[in-house]
Amino acid sequence: MTSKKRSTYERILAAALEGFARNGVKATSIRDVAAASDVSPGLVQHYFSSKGALRAAVDEHVTAVARAALSVRKVDGQLIDQIPHPRTPLLARHFTAFLYLAPPLREADNAAMAIFDTLTELCRDQLSVLKRNGMLRSDLDLEWAALHTVLINLGTVIMEPGVSRQLGRPFLTTRQVQRWKQATTALFVSGEVRRKSSSA
């Protein structure tokens, strides 16, 4: 596949993700995606044989984004500096991917539920590594800790208009995302990370 074809493919995929996220899968047609990506409907169908195939490609893309951002990694240095790293890029750089998940999750859509399962599993795996390294409270409920990580991200996306209203400025700016990062880190550390005793 040439770089030109890859560029067209990625443009169509991005347009589909945006349309599905903003308007819903049912309300977004192949023609809508074609118009948004500045190609013909026939070219969309050249890459994606049907709307179902396009939806499957979007699901695969969102899952890949989640895996890249939340895959288990080694934690070096100060844990407080390392904890928020996987959350911030997924929320700020891939905001539309989370927005895409919200409506189908409410409808218990199988594909969206599978992505939600992947997000939670990745968070649980990372927490398990931290716990094995003695970095978390011994009584931490890993299942709910993983869910809280996903819910903080999803909740912020779903309620972004209200969040921006409360902040008095758009949430998706460098400064506001940094504030969110600091606030969620403080919440995570005070609620889940084992503190060393003062005598240590």
JSON list of C-alpha atoms in Angstrom, two decimals:
[
{"chain": "A", "resi": 1, "resn": "MET", "atom": "CA", "xyz": [0.00, 0.00, 0.00]},
{"chain": "A", "resi": 2, "resn": "THR", "atom": "CA", "xyz": [1.50, 3.35, -1.02]},
{"chain": "A", "resi": 3, "resn": "SER", "atom": "CA", "xyz": [1.81, 6.31, 1.33]},
{"chain": "A", "resi": 4, "resn": "LYS", "atom": "CA", "xyz": [-0.92, 8.11, -0.68]},
{"chain": "A", "resi": 5, "resn": "LYS", "atom": "CA", "xyz": [-3.31, 5.20, -0.17]},
{"chain": "A", "resi": 6, "resn": "ARG", "atom": "CA", "xyz": [-2.39, 5.00, 3.53]},
{"chain": "A", "resi": 7, "resn": "SER", "atom": "CA", "xyz": [-3.13, 8.70, 3.84]},
{"chain": "A", "resi": 8, "resn": "THR", "atom": "CA", "xyz": [-6.55, 8.25, 2.23]},
{"chain": "A", "resi": 9, "resn": "TYR", "atom": "CA", "xyz": [-7.32, 5.23, 4.40]},
{"chain": "A", "resi": 10, "resn": "GLU", "atom": "CA", "xyz": [-6.35, 7.10, 7.57]},
{"chain": "A", "resi": 11, "resn": "ARG", "atom": "CA", "xyz": [-8.37, 10.15, 6.52]},
{"chain": "A", "resi": 12, "resn": "ILE", "atom": "CA", "xyz": [-11.48, 8.03, 5.98]},
{"chain": "A", "resi": 13, "resn": "LEU", "atom": "CA", "xyz": [-10.93, 6.24, 9.29]},
{"chain": "A", "resi": 14, "resn": "ALA", "atom": "CA", "xyz": [-10.51, 9.52, 11.17]},
{"chain": "A", "resi": 15, "resn": "ALA", "atom": "CA", "xyz": [-13.66, 10.94, 9.56]},
{"chain": "A", "resi": 16, "resn": "ALA", "atom": "CA", "xyz": [-15.62, 7.83, 10.50]},
{"chain": "A", "resi": 17, "resn": "LEU", "atom": "CA", "xyz": [-14.39, 7.97, 14.09]},
{"chain": "A", "resi": 18, "resn": "GLU", "atom": "CA", "xyz": [-15.33, 11.65, 14.35]},
{"chain": "A", "resi": 19, "resn": "GLY", "atom": "CA", "xyz": [-18.75, 11.11, 12.81]},
{"chain": "A", "resi": 20, "resn": "PHE", "atom": "CA", "xyz": [-19.55, 8.05, 14.90]},
{"chain": "A", "resi": 21, "resn": "ALA", "atom": "CA", "xyz": [-18.38, 9.83, 18.05]},
{"chain": "A", "resi": 22, "resn": "ARG", "atom": "CA", "xyz": [-20.25, 13.10, 17.47]},
{"chain": "A", "resi": 23, "resn": "ASN", "atom": "CA", "xyz": [-23.42, 11.85, 15.80]},
{"chain": "A", "resi": 24, "resn": "GLY", "atom": "CA", "xyz": [-23.62, 8.14, 16.54]},
{"chain": "A", "resi": 25, "resn": "VAL", "atom": "CA", "xyz": [-22.98, 5.14, 14.32]},
{"chain": "A", "resi": 26, "resn": "LYS", "atom": "CA", "xyz": [-26.58, 4.84, 13.11]},
{"chain": "A", "resi": 27, "resn": "ALA", "atom": "CA", "xyz": [-26.85, 8.52, 12.16]},
{"chain": "A", "resi": 28, "resn": "THR", "atom": "CA", "xyz": [-23.55, 8.58, 10.26]},
{"chain": "A", "resi": 29, "resn": "SER", "atom": "CA", "xyz": [-23.74, 7.29, 6.69]},
{"chain": "A", "resi": 30, "resn": "ILE", "atom": "CA", "xyz": [-21.05, 6.28, 4.22]},
{"chain": "A", "resi": 31, "resn": "ARG", "atom": "CA", "xyz": [-21.88, 9.50, 2.35]},
{"chain": "A", "resi": 32, "resn": "ASP", "atom": "CA", "xyz": [-21.29, 11.52, 5.53]},
{"chain": "A", "resi": 33, "resn": "VAL", "atom": "CA", "xyz": [-17.90, 9.89, 6.01]},
{"chain": "A", "resi": 34, "resn": "ALA", "atom": "CA", "xyz": [-17.02, 10.44, 2.36]},
{"chain": "A", "resi": 35, "resn": "ALA", "atom": "CA", "xyz": [-17.92, 14.13, 2.54]},
{"chain": "A", "resi": 36, "resn": "ALA", "atom": "CA", "xyz": [-15.96, 14.62, 5.77]},
{"chain": "A", "resi": 37, "resn": "SER", "atom": "CA", "xyz": [-12.87, 12.92, 4.32]},
{"chain": "A", "resi": 38, "resn": "ASP", "atom": "CA", "xyz": [-13.22, 14.71, 0.95]},
{"chain": "A", "resi": 39, "resn": "VAL", "atom": "CA", "xyz": [-13.51, 11.53, -1.12]},
{"chain": "A", "resi": 40, "resn": "SER", "atom": "CA", "xyz": [-16.31, 9.83, -3.01]},
{"chain": "A", "resi": 41, "resn": "PRO", "atom": "CA", "xyz": [-18.62, 7.27, -1.37]},
{"chain": "A", "resi": 42, "resn": "GLY", "atom": "CA", "xyz": [-17.26, 4.74, -3.85]},
{"chain": "A", "resi": 43, "resn": "LEU", "atom": "CA", "xyz": [-13.72, 5.30, -2.60]},
{"chain": "A", "resi": 44, "resn": "VAL", "atom": "CA", "xyz": [-14.85, 4.76, 1.00]},
{"chain": "A", "resi": 45, "resn": "GLN", "atom": "CA", "xyz": [-16.33, 1.44, -0.10]},
{"chain": "A", "resi": 46, "resn": "HIS", "atom": "CA", "xyz": [-13.13, 0.60, -1.95]},
{"chain": "A", "resi": 47, "resn": "TYR", "atom": "CA", "xyz": [-11.36, 0.57, 1.42]},
{"chain": "A", "resi": 48, "resn": "PHE", "atom": "CA", "xyz": [-14.30, -0.59, 3.53]},
{"chain": "A", "resi": 49, "resn": "SER", "atom": "CA", "xyz": [-16.79, -2.93, 1.85]},
{"chain": "A", "resi": 50, "resn": "SER", "atom": "CA", "xyz": [-19.67, -1.85, 4.10]},
{"chain": "A", "resi": 51, "resn": "LYS", "atom": "CA", "xyz": [-20.55, 0.41, 6.99]},
{"chain": "A", "resi": 52, "resn": "GLY", "atom": "CA", "xyz": [-20.14, -2.61, 9.25]},
{"chain": "A", "resi": 53, "resn": "ALA", "atom": "CA", "xyz": [-16.58, -3.08, 8.00]},
{"chain": "A", "resi": 54, "resn": "LEU", "atom": "CA", "xyz": [-15.89, 0.61, 8.61]},
{"chain": "A", "resi": 55, "resn": "ARG", "atom": "CA", "xyz": [-17.25, 0.32, 12.15]},
{"chain": "A", "resi": 56, "resn": "ALA", "atom": "CA", "xyz": [-15.06, -2.75, 12.75]},
{"chain": "A", "resi": 57, "resn": "ALA", "atom": "CA", "xyz": [-12.00, -0.81, 11.57]},
{"chain": "A", "resi": 58, "resn": "VAL", "atom": "CA", "xyz": [-12.84, 2.06, 13.94]},
{"chain": "A", "resi": 59, "resn": "ASP", "atom": "CA", "xyz": [-13.23, -0.41, 16.81]},
{"chain": "A", "resi": 60, "resn": "GLU", "atom": "CA", "xyz": [-9.86, -1.94, 15.96]},
{"chain": "A", "resi": 61, "resn": "HIS", "atom": "CA", "xyz": [-8.25, 1.53, 15.84]},
{"chain": "A", "resi": 62, "resn": "VAL", "atom": "CA", "xyz": [-9.69, 2.56, 19.21]},
{"chain": "A", "resi": 63, "resn": "THR", "atom": "CA", "xyz": [-8.51, -0.70, 20.78]},
{"chain": "A", "resi": 64, "resn": "ALA", "atom": "CA", "xyz": [-5.01, -0.16, 19.36]},
{"chain": "A", "resi": 65, "resn": "VAL", "atom": "CA", "xyz": [-4.95, 3.38, 20.77]},
{"chain": "A", "resi": 66, "resn": "ALA", "atom": "CA", "xyz": [-5.91, 2.03, 24.19]},
{"chain": "A", "resi": 67, "resn": "ARG", "atom": "CA", "xyz": [-3.27, -0.70, 24.09]},
{"chain": "A", "resi": 68, "resn": "ALA", "atom": "CA", "xyz": [-0.55, 1.77, 23.09]},
{"chain": "A", "resi": 69, "resn": "ALA", "atom": "CA", "xyz": [-1.46, 4.20, 25.88]},
{"chain": "A", "resi": 70, "resn": "LEU", "atom": "CA", "xyz": [-2.21, 1.74, 28.68]},
{"chain": "A", "resi": 71, "resn": "SER", "atom": "CA", "xyz": [0.02, -1.26, 28.03]},
{"chain": "A", "resi": 72, "resn": "VAL", "atom": "CA", "xyz": [2.03, -2.48, 31.03]},
{"chain": "A", "resi": 73, "resn": "ARG", "atom": "CA", "xyz": [5.29, -0.62, 31.40]},
{"chain": "A", "resi": 74, "resn": "LYS", "atom": "CA", "xyz": [8.20, -0.54, 33.81]},
{"chain": "A", "resi": 75, "resn": "VAL", "atom": "CA", "xyz": [7.96, 2.19, 36.43]},
{"chain": "A", "resi": 76, "resn": "ASP", "atom": "CA", "xyz": [11.24, 3.88, 37.33]},
{"chain": "A", "resi": 77, "resn": "GLY", "atom": "CA", "xyz": [11.99, 6.79, 39.62]},
{"chain": "A", "resi": 78, "resn": "GLN", "atom": "CA", "xyz": [9.26, 8.45, 41.64]},
{"chain": "A", "resi": 79, "resn": "LEU", "atom": "CA", "xyz": [5.95, 6.63, 41.36]},
{"chain": "A", "resi": 80, "resn": "ILE", "atom": "CA", "xyz": [4.03, 9.88, 41.76]},
{"chain": "A", "resi": 81, "resn": "ASP", "atom": "CA", "xyz": [5.62, 11.17, 38.54]},
{"chain": "A", "resi": 82, "resn": "GLN", "atom": "CA", "xyz": [4.97, 7.95, 36.63]},
{"chain": "A", "resi": 83, "resn": "ILE", "atom": "CA", "xyz": [1.35, 7.15, 37.53]},
{"chain": "A", "resi": 84, "resn": "PRO", "atom": "CA", "xyz": [-0.57, 9.59, 35.32]},
{"chain": "A", "resi": 85, "resn": "HIS", "atom": "CA", "xyz": [1.53, 9.10, 32.18]},
{"chain": "A", "resi": 86, "resn": "PRO", "atom": "CA", "xyz": [-0.68, 6.52, 30.44]},
{"chain": "A", "resi": 87, "resn": "ARG", "atom": "CA", "xyz": [-3.91, 8.33, 31.26]},
{"chain": "A", "resi": 88, "resn": "THR", "atom": "CA", "xyz": [-3.02, 11.77, 29.93]},
{"chain": "A", "resi": 89, "resn": "PRO", "atom": "CA", "xyz": [-2.20, 10.90, 26.31]},
{"chain": "A", "resi": 90, "resn": "LEU", "atom": "CA", "xyz": [-5.24, 8.67, 25.97]},
{"chain": "A", "resi": 91, "resn": "LEU", "atom": "CA", "xyz": [-7.60, 11.38, 27.18]},
{"chain": "A", "resi": 92, "resn": "ALA", "atom": "CA", "xyz": [-6.03, 14.47, 25.62]},
{"chain": "A", "resi": 93, "resn": "ARG", "atom": "CA", "xyz": [-4.65, 13.14, 22.33]},
{"chain": "A", "resi": 94, "resn": "HIS", "atom": "CA", "xyz": [-7.41, 10.61, 21.71]},
{"chain": "A", "resi": 95, "resn": "PHE", "atom": "CA", "xyz": [-10.41, 12.41, 23.14]},
{"chain": "A", "resi": 96, "resn": "THR", "atom": "CA", "xyz": [-12.63, 11.42, 20.21]},
{"chain": "A", "resi": 97, "resn": "ALA", "atom": "CA", "xyz": [-11.85, 7.72, 20.74]},
{"chain": "A", "resi": 98, "resn": "PHE", "atom": "CA", "xyz": [-13.35, 7.89, 24.24]},
{"chain": "A", "resi": 99, "resn": "LEU", "atom": "CA", "xyz": [-16.24, 10.02, 23.03]},
{"chain": "A", "resi": 100, "resn": "TYR", "atom": "CA", "xyz": [-16.98, 7.34, 20.43]},
{"chain": "A", "resi": 101, "resn": "LEU", "atom": "CA", "xyz": [-17.39, 4.72, 23.17]},
{"chain": "A", "resi": 102, "resn": "ALA", "atom": "CA", "xyz": [-19.90, 6.58, 25.33]},
{"chain": "A", "resi": 103, "resn": "PRO", "atom": "CA", "xyz": [-23.21, 6.08, 23.43]},
{"chain": "A", "resi": 104, "resn": "PRO", "atom": "CA", "xyz": [-22.70, 2.40, 22.50]},
{"chain": "A", "resi": 105, "resn": "LEU", "atom": "CA", "xyz": [-21.59, 1.58, 26.05]},
{"chain": "A", "resi": 106, "resn": "ARG", "atom": "CA", "xyz": [-24.88, 2.93, 27.36]},
{"chain": "A", "resi": 107, "resn": "GLU", "atom": "CA", "xyz": [-26.63, 0.57, 24.94]},
{"chain": "A", "resi": 108, "resn": "ALA", "atom": "CA", "xyz": [-24.42, -2.39, 25.98]},
{"chain": "A", "resi": 109, "resn": "ASP", "atom": "CA", "xyz": [-23.15, -2.67, 22.40]},
{"chain": "A", "resi": 110, "resn": "ASN", "atom": "CA", "xyz": [-20.96, -5.78, 22.13]},
{"chain": "A", "resi": 111, "resn": "ALA", "atom": "CA", "xyz": [-18.07, -4.12, 20.30]},
{"chain": "A", "resi": 112, "resn": "ALA", "atom": "CA", "xyz": [-17.96, -1.16, 22.70]},
{"chain": "A", "resi": 113, "resn": "MET", "atom": "CA", "xyz": [-18.19, -3.50, 25.68]},
{"chain": "A", "resi": 114, "resn": "ALA", "atom": "CA", "xyz": [-15.20, -5.46, 24.34]},
{"chain": "A", "resi": 115, "resn": "ILE", "atom": "CA", "xyz": [-13.15, -2.24, 24.13]},
{"chain": "A", "resi": 116, "resn": "PHE", "atom": "CA", "xyz": [-14.22, -1.32, 27.66]},
{"chain": "A", "resi": 117, "resn": "ASP", "atom": "CA", "xyz": [-13.08, -4.77, 28.81]},
{"chain": "A", "resi": 118, "resn": "THR", "atom": "CA", "xyz": [-9.71, -4.17, 27.15]},
{"chain": "A", "resi": 119, "resn": "LEU", "atom": "CA", "xyz": [-9.27, -0.78, 28.82]},
{"chain": "A", "resi": 120, "resn": "THR", "atom": "CA", "xyz": [-10.08, -2.22, 32.24]},
{"chain": "A", "resi": 121, "resn": "GLU", "atom": "CA", "xyz": [-7.85, -5.26, 31.72]},
{"chain": "A", "resi": 122, "resn": "LEU", "atom": "CA", "xyz": [-4.88, -3.09, 30.74]},
{"chain": "A", "resi": 123, "resn": "CYS", "atom": "CA", "xyz": [-5.32, -0.89, 33.81]},
{"chain": "A", "resi": 124, "resn": "ARG", "atom": "CA", "xyz": [-5.68, -3.96, 36.04]},
{"chain": "A", "resi": 125, "resn": "ASP", "atom": "CA", "xyz": [-2.49, -5.47, 34.59]},
{"chain": "A", "resi": 126, "resn": "GLN", "atom": "CA", "xyz": [-0.50, -2.31, 35.28]},
{"chain": "A", "resi": 127, "resn": "LEU", "atom": "CA", "xyz": [-1.83, -2.10, 38.83]},
{"chain": "A", "resi": 128, "resn": "SER", "atom": "CA", "xyz": [-0.94, -5.75, 39.38]},
{"chain": "A", "resi": 129, "resn": "VAL", "atom": "CA", "xyz": [2.67, -4.99, 38.44]},
{"chain": "A", "resi": 130, "resn": "LEU", "atom": "CA", "xyz": [2.76, -2.04, 40.85]},
{"chain": "A", "resi": 131, "resn": "LYS", "atom": "CA", "xyz": [1.27, -4.19, 43.61]},
{"chain": "A", "resi": 132, "resn": "ARG", "atom": "CA", "xyz": [3.81, -6.99, 43.06]},
{"chain": "A", "resi": 133, "resn": "ASN", "atom": "CA", "xyz": [6.54, -4.37, 43.39]},
{"chain": "A", "resi": 134, "resn": "GLY", "atom": "CA", "xyz": [5.13, -3.28, 46.76]},
{"chain": "A", "resi": 135, "resn": "MET", "atom": "CA", "xyz": [4.03, 0.14, 45.49]},
{"chain": "A", "resi": 136, "resn": "LEU", "atom": "CA", "xyz": [0.34, -0.16, 46.36]},
{"chain": "A", "resi": 137, "resn": "ARG", "atom": "CA", "xyz": [-1.65, -0.73, 49.51]},
{"chain": "A", "resi": 138, "resn": "SER", "atom": "CA", "xyz": [-1.90, -4.40, 50.35]},
{"chain": "A", "resi": 139, "resn": "ASP", "atom": "CA", "xyz": [-5.68, -4.14, 50.73]},
{"chain": "A", "resi": 140, "resn": "LEU", "atom": "CA", "xyz": [-6.28, -2.35, 47.42]},
{"chain": "A", "resi": 141, "resn": "ASP", "atom": "CA", "xyz": [-9.22, -3.72, 45.42]},
{"chain": "A", "resi": 142, "resn": "LEU", "atom": "CA", "xyz": [-7.51, -4.05, 42.02]},
{"chain": "A", "resi": 143, "resn": "GLU", "atom": "CA", "xyz": [-10.77, -4.61, 40.17]},
{"chain": "A", "resi": 144, "resn": "TRP", "atom": "CA", "xyz": [-12.29, -1.33, 41.32]},
{"chain": "A", "resi": 145, "resn": "ALA", "atom": "CA", "xyz": [-8.98, 0.53, 41.11]},
{"chain": "A", "resi": 146, "resn": "ALA", "atom": "CA", "xyz": [-8.79, -0.41, 37.42]},
{"chain": "A", "resi": 147, "resn": "LEU", "atom": "CA", "xyz": [-12.43, 0.57, 36.87]},
{"chain": "A", "resi": 148, "resn": "HIS", "atom": "CA", "xyz": [-11.84, 3.93, 38.57]},
{"chain": "A", "resi": 149, "resn": "THR", "atom": "CA", "xyz": [-9.01, 4.69, 36.13]},
{"chain": "A", "resi": 150, "resn": "VAL", "atom": "CA", "xyz": [-11.26, 3.99, 33.13]},
{"chain": "A", "resi": 151, "resn": "LEU", "atom": "CA", "xyz": [-14.25, 5.80, 34.64]},
{"chain": "A", "resi": 152, "resn": "ILE", "atom": "CA", "xyz": [-12.23, 8.94, 35.39]},
{"chain": "A", "resi": 153, "resn": "ASN", "atom": "CA", "xyz": [-11.29, 9.12, 31.72]},
{"chain": "A", "resi": 154, "resn": "LEU", "atom": "CA", "xyz": [-14.70, 8.23, 30.32]},
{"chain": "A", "resi": 155, "resn": "GLY", "atom": "CA", "xyz": [-16.54, 10.45, 32.78]},
{"chain": "A", "resi": 156, "resn": "THR", "atom": "CA", "xyz": [-14.39, 13.46, 31.92]},
{"chain": "A", "resi": 157, "resn": "VAL", "atom": "CA", "xyz": [-15.05, 12.94, 28.21]},
{"chain": "A", "resi": 158, "resn": "ILE", "atom": "CA", "xyz": [-18.78, 12.36, 28.54]},
{"chain": "A", "resi": 159, "resn": "MET", "atom": "CA", "xyz": [-19.20, 15.40, 30.79]},
{"chain": "A", "resi": 160, "resn": "GLU", "atom": "CA", "xyz": [-16.62, 17.61, 29.04]},
{"chain": "A", "resi": 161, "resn": "PRO", "atom": "CA", "xyz": [-19.12, 20.42, 28.32]},
{"chain": "A", "resi": 162, "resn": "GLY", "atom": "CA", "xyz": [-19.96, 20.60, 32.03]},
{"chain": "A", "resi": 163, "resn": "VAL", "atom": "CA", "xyz": [-16.28, 20.33, 32.99]},
{"chain": "A", "resi": 164, "resn": "SER", "atom": "CA", "xyz": [-15.36, 23.17, 30.65]},
{"chain": "A", "resi": 165, "resn": "ARG", "atom": "CA", "xyz": [-18.26, 25.23, 32.00]},
{"chain": "A", "resi": 166, "resn": "GLN", "atom": "CA", "xyz": [-17.09, 24.74, 35.57]},
{"chain": "A", "resi": 167, "resn": "LEU", "atom": "CA", "xyz": [-13.51, 25.59, 34.65]},
{"chain": "A", "resi": 168, "resn": "GLY", "atom": "CA", "xyz": [-14.65, 28.70, 32.82]},
{"chain": "A", "resi": 169, "resn": "ARG", "atom": "CA", "xyz": [-12.46, 27.71, 29.85]},
{"chain": "A", "resi": 170, "resn": "PRO", "atom": "CA", "xyz": [-12.11, 24.76, 27.46]},
{"chain": "A", "resi": 171, "resn": "PHE", "atom": "CA", "xyz": [-10.84, 21.59, 29.11]},
{"chain": "A", "resi": 172, "resn": "LEU", "atom": "CA", "xyz": [-8.80, 20.45, 26.10]},
{"chain": "A", "resi": 173, "resn": "THR", "atom": "CA", "xyz": [-5.96, 22.93, 26.48]},
{"chain": "A", "resi": 174, "resn": "THR", "atom": "CA", "xyz": [-2.44, 22.17, 27.66]},
{"chain": "A", "resi": 175, "resn": "ARG", "atom": "CA", "xyz": [-2.94, 24.04, 30.94]},
{"chain": "A", "resi": 176, "resn": "GLN", "atom": "CA", "xyz": [-6.27, 22.42, 31.83]},
{"chain": "A", "resi": 177, "resn": "VAL", "atom": "CA", "xyz": [-5.11, 18.90, 30.93]},
{"chain": "A", "resi": 178, "resn": "GLN", "atom": "CA", "xyz": [-2.06, 19.49, 33.14]},
{"chain": "A", "resi": 179, "resn": "ARG", "atom": "CA", "xyz": [-4.34, 20.55, 36.00]},
{"chain": "A", "resi": 180, "resn": "TRP", "atom": "CA", "xyz": [-6.43, 17.42, 35.45]},
{"chain": "A", "resi": 181, "resn": "LYS", "atom": "CA", "xyz": [-3.26, 15.31, 35.46]},
{"chain": "A", "resi": 182, "resn": "GLN", "atom": "CA", "xyz": [-2.13, 16.81, 38.77]},
{"chain": "A", "resi": 183, "resn": "ALA", "atom": "CA", "xyz": [-5.54, 16.47, 40.39]},
{"chain": "A", "resi": 184, "resn": "THR", "atom": "CA", "xyz": [-6.06, 12.84, 39.32]},
{"chain": "A", "resi": 185, "resn": "THR", "atom": "CA", "xyz": [-2.51, 11.98, 40.41]},
{"chain": "A", "resi": 186, "resn": "ALA", "atom": "CA", "xyz": [-3.18, 13.41, 43.85]},
{"chain": "A", "resi": 187, "resn": "LEU", "atom": "CA", "xyz": [-6.41, 11.43, 44.05]},
{"chain": "A", "resi": 188, "resn": "PHE", "atom": "CA", "xyz": [-4.68, 8.24, 42.96]},
{"chain": "A", "resi": 189, "resn": "VAL", "atom": "CA", "xyz": [-1.72, 8.63, 45.31]},
{"chain": "A", "resi": 190, "resn": "SER", "atom": "CA", "xyz": [-3.75, 9.48, 48.39]},
{"chain": "A", "resi": 191, "resn": "GLY", "atom": "CA", "xyz": [-6.24, 6.68, 47.77]},
{"chain": "A", "resi": 192, "resn": "GLU", "atom": "CA", "xyz": [-4.16, 3.81, 46.42]},
{"chain": "A", "resi": 193, "resn": "VAL", "atom": "CA", "xyz": [-0.42, 4.17, 46.82]},
{"chain": "A", "resi": 194, "resn": "ARG", "atom": "CA", "xyz": [1.16, 2.82, 50.00]},
{"chain": "A", "resi": 195, "resn": "ARG", "atom": "CA", "xyz": [2.86, 5.62, 51.91]},
{"chain": "A", "resi": 196, "resn": "LYS", "atom": "CA", "xyz": [6.19, 5.00, 53.62]},
{"chain": "A", "resi": 197, "resn": "SER", "atom": "CA", "xyz": [6.17, 5.55, 57.35]},
{"chain": "A", "resi": 198, "resn": "SER", "atom": "CA", "xyz": [7.89, 8.71, 58.60]},
{"chain": "A", "resi": 199, "resn": "SER", "atom": "CA", "xyz": [10.47, 6.58, 60.39]},
{"chain": "A", "resi": 200, "resn": "ALA", "atom": "CA", "xyz": [11.55, 4.82, 57.18]}
]
